[in-house]
XYZ file of C-alpha atoms in Angstrom:
372
model
C -7.085 -23.711 -36.071
C -5.093 -27.172 -36.682
C -2.094 -27.770 -34.381
C -0.585 -31.317 -35.181
C 1.610 -31.254 -38.037
C 2.668 -34.245 -40.193
C 5.711 -34.575 -42.052
C 7.651 -31.162 -42.919
C 5.678 -28.053 -41.715
C 8.843 -25.885 -42.788
C 9.289 -27.691 -45.808
C 8.521 -24.147 -47.200
C 11.735 -22.625 -45.651
C 14.975 -22.967 -47.545
C 17.519 -24.607 -45.751
C 19.264 -21.987 -43.157
C 15.995 -20.166 -42.558
C 14.942 -19.502 -38.950
C 14.755 -23.424 -37.533
C 14.632 -22.645 -33.857
C 17.667 -24.569 -31.781
C 17.919 -25.221 -28.189
C 19.891 -22.219 -27.574
C 17.824 -19.888 -29.798
C 20.945 -18.439 -31.683
C 20.013 -16.684 -34.985
C 23.784 -17.402 -36.611
C 22.174 -19.273 -39.226
C 19.308 -16.972 -39.866
C 19.452 -15.251 -43.479
C 20.246 -11.715 -43.938
C 17.467 -9.399 -42.434
C 15.475 -12.387 -41.013
C 13.732 -11.409 -38.226
C 14.869 -12.991 -34.803
C 13.184 -16.040 -33.691
C 13.338 -16.973 -30.131
C 14.458 -20.681 -28.130
C 15.558 -20.955 -24.781
C 16.310 -17.479 -23.169
C 18.354 -16.026 -20.329
C 15.079 -14.701 -18.335
C 15.127 -16.341 -15.175
C 12.085 -18.808 -14.391
C 11.417 -18.578 -10.485
C 9.873 -21.771 -10.323
C 7.372 -22.723 -7.288
C 4.151 -21.878 -6.379
C 1.104 -23.642 -7.046
C 1.516 -27.062 -8.354
C -1.031 -27.501 -10.704
C -2.328 -24.662 -12.689
C -6.303 -24.795 -14.336
C -6.956 -22.873 -17.741
C -9.315 -23.279 -20.519
C -10.564 -21.585 -23.509
C -9.263 -21.669 -27.181
C -8.954 -24.887 -29.158
C -6.798 -22.905 -31.972
C -4.101 -22.991 -29.422
C -4.451 -26.362 -27.623
C -1.138 -28.045 -29.074
C 0.670 -24.706 -28.300
C -0.350 -25.241 -24.807
C 0.547 -28.520 -24.991
C 4.075 -27.745 -26.262
C 4.715 -25.161 -23.626
C 3.014 -27.656 -20.833
C 5.902 -30.046 -21.697
C 8.711 -27.390 -21.601
C 7.170 -26.217 -18.338
C 7.532 -29.443 -16.467
C 11.224 -29.915 -17.821
C 12.155 -26.347 -16.512
C 9.994 -27.066 -12.923
C 10.035 -30.367 -11.646
C 6.545 -31.259 -10.435
C 4.661 -28.374 -12.117
C 1.741 -28.995 -14.149
C -1.003 -27.154 -15.932
C -4.481 -28.547 -17.068
C -5.985 -27.101 -19.903
C -9.459 -27.459 -21.476
C -9.672 -26.556 -25.138
C -13.429 -25.640 -24.464
C -13.256 -22.730 -27.022
C -12.682 -18.775 -26.403
C -16.516 -18.280 -25.136
C -16.050 -20.570 -22.438
C -12.315 -19.725 -21.707
C -13.456 -16.056 -20.948
C -16.824 -16.793 -18.863
C -14.894 -19.016 -16.751
C -11.874 -16.706 -16.343
C -14.071 -14.033 -15.225
C -16.258 -16.320 -12.757
C -12.655 -17.090 -11.449
C -13.150 -21.044 -12.377
C -9.582 -21.092 -13.922
C -6.205 -19.240 -13.495
C -5.955 -18.225 -16.864
C -7.699 -18.076 -19.971
C -7.054 -18.597 -23.787
C -9.300 -16.576 -26.474
C -9.315 -15.605 -30.095
C -9.996 -12.591 -29.170
C -9.297 -10.214 -26.551
C -11.650 -9.296 -23.661
C -14.857 -7.365 -25.258
C -15.635 -3.981 -23.252
C -18.951 -3.892 -25.080
C -19.919 -7.274 -23.954
C -18.846 -6.549 -20.344
C -16.029 -8.999 -20.394
C -13.280 -6.169 -19.417
C -15.645 -5.089 -16.257
C -16.017 -8.783 -15.123
C -12.423 -9.371 -15.522
C -11.696 -6.623 -13.611
C -14.231 -7.786 -10.718
C -12.393 -11.390 -10.758
C -8.913 -10.034 -10.316
C -9.852 -8.622 -7.089
C -10.589 -4.741 -8.737
C -7.462 -5.126 -10.840
C -7.364 -4.995 -14.946
C -6.957 -8.406 -16.680
C -4.292 -7.948 -19.615
C -4.992 -9.776 -22.710
C -0.953 -11.488 -24.018
C -0.959 -12.303 -27.527
C 1.162 -15.445 -27.284
C 0.214 -17.861 -29.746
C 0.279 -16.750 -33.474
C -0.704 -19.066 -36.400
C -0.169 -18.923 -40.288
C -3.604 -19.008 -42.721
C -3.044 -20.352 -46.143
C -4.477 -19.599 -49.348
C -4.333 -23.236 -50.167
C -5.234 -24.176 -53.937
C -4.962 -27.521 -56.174
C -4.743 -26.179 -59.730
C -3.077 -29.056 -62.157
C 0.063 -27.437 -63.626
C 0.120 -24.424 -61.532
C 2.220 -24.688 -58.151
C 3.680 -21.025 -57.994
C 0.576 -18.484 -57.792
C 0.725 -15.296 -56.427
C -2.664 -13.761 -55.253
C -3.316 -10.099 -53.497
C -5.938 -9.516 -50.713
C -8.103 -7.406 -53.556
C -8.089 -10.622 -56.118
C -8.716 -13.079 -52.903
C -11.556 -10.818 -51.802
C -12.788 -11.218 -55.129
C -12.455 -14.996 -55.522
C -14.246 -15.288 -52.406
C -17.131 -13.225 -53.075
C -17.552 -14.556 -56.582
C -16.197 -11.714 -58.784
C -13.521 -13.321 -60.079
C -14.420 -17.075 -61.187
C -12.075 -18.226 -63.792
C -8.359 -18.938 -63.033
C -7.337 -17.281 -65.833
C -9.283 -13.760 -65.295
C -7.047 -11.006 -66.139
C -6.795 -9.946 -62.272
C -5.155 -13.313 -61.597
C -2.620 -12.973 -65.064
C -1.481 -9.535 -63.857
C -0.351 -10.911 -60.830
C 1.456 -13.947 -62.190
C 3.237 -12.736 -65.507
C 4.631 -15.213 -67.779
C 2.351 -18.037 -65.760
C 0.057 -20.318 -68.072
C -3.071 -20.344 -66.513
C -6.111 -22.493 -67.626
C -9.457 -21.163 -68.685
C -10.881 -23.307 -65.419
C -13.548 -22.523 -63.270
C -12.666 -21.483 -59.603
C -14.062 -23.674 -56.933
C -14.183 -21.864 -53.571
C -14.299 -24.271 -50.329
C -15.395 -22.603 -47.123
C -15.946 -23.589 -43.545
C -19.587 -24.257 -43.255
C -19.301 -24.457 -39.457
C -18.380 -21.357 -37.108
C -14.735 -20.448 -37.082
C -11.974 -18.219 -36.192
C -10.215 -18.930 -39.009
C -13.245 -17.763 -40.706
C -13.465 -14.616 -38.909
C -9.811 -13.823 -38.970
C -9.680 -14.710 -42.935
C -12.436 -12.257 -43.615
C -10.977 -9.532 -41.350
C -8.093 -9.874 -43.374
C -10.140 -9.522 -46.781
C -12.013 -6.177 -45.169
C -8.474 -4.834 -44.380
C -6.393 -5.838 -47.516
C -8.819 -5.816 -50.378
C -9.264 -1.784 -50.972
C -12.886 -1.999 -50.573
C -13.230 -5.471 -53.059
C -14.707 -6.952 -49.551
C -17.841 -5.642 -48.714
C -19.517 -8.737 -46.812
C -17.887 -8.335 -43.623
C -16.338 -10.404 -41.076
C -17.779 -12.975 -38.252
C -17.322 -16.598 -38.160
C -19.850 -17.704 -40.618
C -18.520 -17.052 -44.136
C -20.195 -14.596 -45.661
C -19.000 -14.583 -49.427
C -22.230 -16.279 -50.688
C -20.659 -18.514 -53.089
C -18.733 -21.745 -52.962
C -19.190 -25.411 -51.301
C -19.181 -25.249 -47.543
C -17.218 -28.284 -45.431
C -16.963 -28.481 -41.460
C -13.608 -27.911 -39.994
C -10.190 -27.367 -41.220
C -9.820 -30.892 -42.251
C -12.941 -30.970 -43.889
C -12.022 -27.739 -46.076
C -8.427 -29.153 -47.111
C -9.633 -32.815 -47.873
C -12.127 -30.948 -50.168
C -9.964 -28.802 -51.719
C -7.489 -31.184 -52.266
C -9.949 -33.389 -54.407
C -11.013 -30.757 -56.444
C -8.933 -29.492 -59.664
C -9.617 -25.786 -59.726
C -10.211 -25.896 -56.066
C -8.950 -22.691 -53.410
C -9.445 -22.391 -49.842
C -8.573 -20.813 -46.427
C -7.145 -23.026 -44.072
C -3.922 -23.442 -41.468
C -0.592 -24.243 -43.125
C -0.379 -27.886 -41.905
C -3.687 -28.884 -43.510
C -2.831 -27.352 -46.588
C 0.341 -29.592 -46.251
C -1.297 -32.380 -45.337
C -3.525 -32.421 -48.187
C -0.571 -31.630 -50.613
C -2.280 -28.189 -51.419
C -0.348 -25.533 -53.245
C -0.062 -22.451 -51.514
C -0.358 -18.713 -52.785
C 2.040 -16.394 -52.249
C 0.505 -13.036 -51.044
C 1.571 -9.541 -52.474
C 0.512 -6.704 -50.201
C 1.711 -4.306 -52.756
C 5.477 -5.034 -52.152
C 5.725 -8.119 -54.086
C 4.705 -11.727 -53.506
C 5.616 -13.021 -49.916
C 5.800 -16.465 -49.292
C 4.528 -18.249 -46.123
C 7.641 -18.860 -43.753
C 8.448 -18.570 -40.497
C 10.626 -15.790 -41.344
C 8.009 -13.949 -43.364
C 5.194 -14.722 -40.739
C 7.734 -13.197 -37.698
C 8.477 -10.221 -39.826
C 4.550 -9.721 -40.042
C 4.081 -9.939 -35.787
C 7.174 -8.019 -35.288
C 5.582 -4.790 -37.433
C 1.840 -5.503 -35.148
C 0.649 -2.146 -33.611
C -0.720 -2.592 -29.747
C -3.516 -0.985 -28.835
C -3.755 -2.004 -25.752
C -2.179 0.045 -23.154
C 0.810 -0.689 -20.929
C 1.152 -4.100 -20.488
C -2.372 -4.921 -21.857
C -1.105 -6.164 -25.407
C -4.296 -6.088 -27.222
C -3.294 -6.487 -30.893
C -4.323 -3.813 -33.969
C -5.077 -6.797 -36.424
C -5.261 -4.128 -39.034
C -1.657 -3.609 -38.778
C -0.810 -6.795 -39.871
C -3.705 -7.504 -42.260
C -3.215 -4.372 -44.108
C 0.379 -4.111 -43.944
C 2.698 -3.168 -46.859
C 5.772 -4.009 -45.381
C 8.231 -5.859 -47.971
C 8.762 -9.522 -46.666
C 5.644 -9.741 -44.562
C 3.509 -12.281 -44.839
C -0.016 -10.692 -43.450
C -2.453 -13.550 -43.104
C -2.478 -14.632 -39.596
C -4.575 -15.803 -36.364
C -3.577 -14.423 -33.070
C -4.619 -16.196 -29.833
C -4.368 -14.605 -26.211
C -3.993 -15.519 -22.730
C -6.257 -13.364 -20.216
C -4.287 -12.870 -16.915
C -4.684 -11.039 -13.870
C -2.354 -8.037 -13.650
C -3.028 -8.284 -9.953
C -5.301 -10.243 -7.506
C -3.864 -13.852 -7.634
C -2.822 -15.304 -4.245
C 0.877 -15.447 -3.800
C 1.357 -19.208 -5.175
C -0.847 -18.656 -8.126
C 0.755 -15.704 -9.346
C 4.268 -17.323 -9.036
C 3.172 -20.344 -10.891
C 1.471 -18.317 -13.715
C 4.389 -16.001 -13.955
C 6.296 -19.309 -14.310
C 4.428 -20.957 -16.926
C 3.909 -17.878 -19.149
C 7.883 -17.313 -18.813
C 8.657 -20.717 -19.799
C 6.005 -20.804 -23.060
C 7.321 -17.177 -24.053
C 11.322 -18.524 -24.195
C 12.251 -22.368 -23.760
C 8.316 -23.370 -25.369
C 8.935 -21.243 -28.559
C 11.374 -24.219 -29.794
C 8.350 -26.528 -30.308
C 6.359 -24.307 -32.118
C 7.399 -24.652 -35.624
C 6.685 -28.717 -35.437
C 3.008 -27.806 -34.092
C 2.014 -25.492 -37.165
C 2.505 -21.938 -35.257
C 4.982 -19.330 -35.547
C 7.677 -18.704 -32.848
C 7.461 -14.959 -31.514
C 10.305 -12.874 -32.896
C 12.963 -11.424 -30.272
C 11.076 -8.037 -30.042
C 7.749 -9.203 -29.560
C 9.200 -11.640 -27.629
C 10.448 -9.065 -25.056
C 7.112 -7.292 -24.970
C 5.552 -10.230 -23.981
C 8.060 -11.016 -21.236
C 7.642 -7.611 -19.703
C 4.098 -8.045 -19.088
C 4.625 -11.525 -17.655
C 7.121 -10.046 -15.075
C 4.635 -7.146 -14.244
C 2.126 -9.568 -12.925
C 1.786 -9.263 -9.101
């Protein structure tokens, strides 16, 4: 996931919609909007270890950088060194006790032995998965003369597995009444390298396509068609240069390459990608972990039919010990994560992420305060 944003990442959002302010006020939010967060009245107890070490997901790197800046402003002399080495390394080195917390695109896996290894690292206490960073994924396309397009999970699946091959296919036309769709080939562009974005996109198709996507999920694209390009920049640049192209890519890449962004109809009408609609999807997420282990059931987002909820997201976790840190480390970890979940949210939109809605923020803060 790209996290650097050029221009107006929030250009899709109408004036007055959920822009974060320093005080976190929701007074300007449109009626029915999911509240977003900025600063919070939650107290931050600074101190403890002066420099935390963390490692993992590159998808959240710029979010972590934003959090670190807020942490340094809140707690003088405090710092975090974050190595964006990838989720696998983050989990491995957290479990080995080499870093104070890990970052991962996926929660700890019991079948891979990660849950048990983390408990051993945490002095016999369970580790918790805290989903602190969310990023929307866009269905970005370039189609001359068409800048307003709606797709569904089912139709997207048929496009990306080669069942629907023309832009004027009746399945697309049915979702875009009155639109003038050209008799033009659809050019699918996909990630050729292993990607958490690909995995999440295919999980979305699996959950939302009503059985149209049978290719499965995973970090390698399994659609069997199209042109592969490396990295988010590669797919976005390629799609931006081909009339008739479509790809799946993080929002900021789609905007940087002037791709149009499809609305998604999840059964309750077309939904535009905005902070409000992403926040509503996060708010509706089901947690399948127990207690303060906030492992998400992503199908509750991907397959949601909630009106006004944008369902195509990528979530990353901070993996922490529930207990088992020394006192100085525990104090610093709690301080950093508290700042990240409150003041740090004010910078996320500028980094291409979705700020936490208030109700979900409360769940995160409850878990953070329970770390001992």
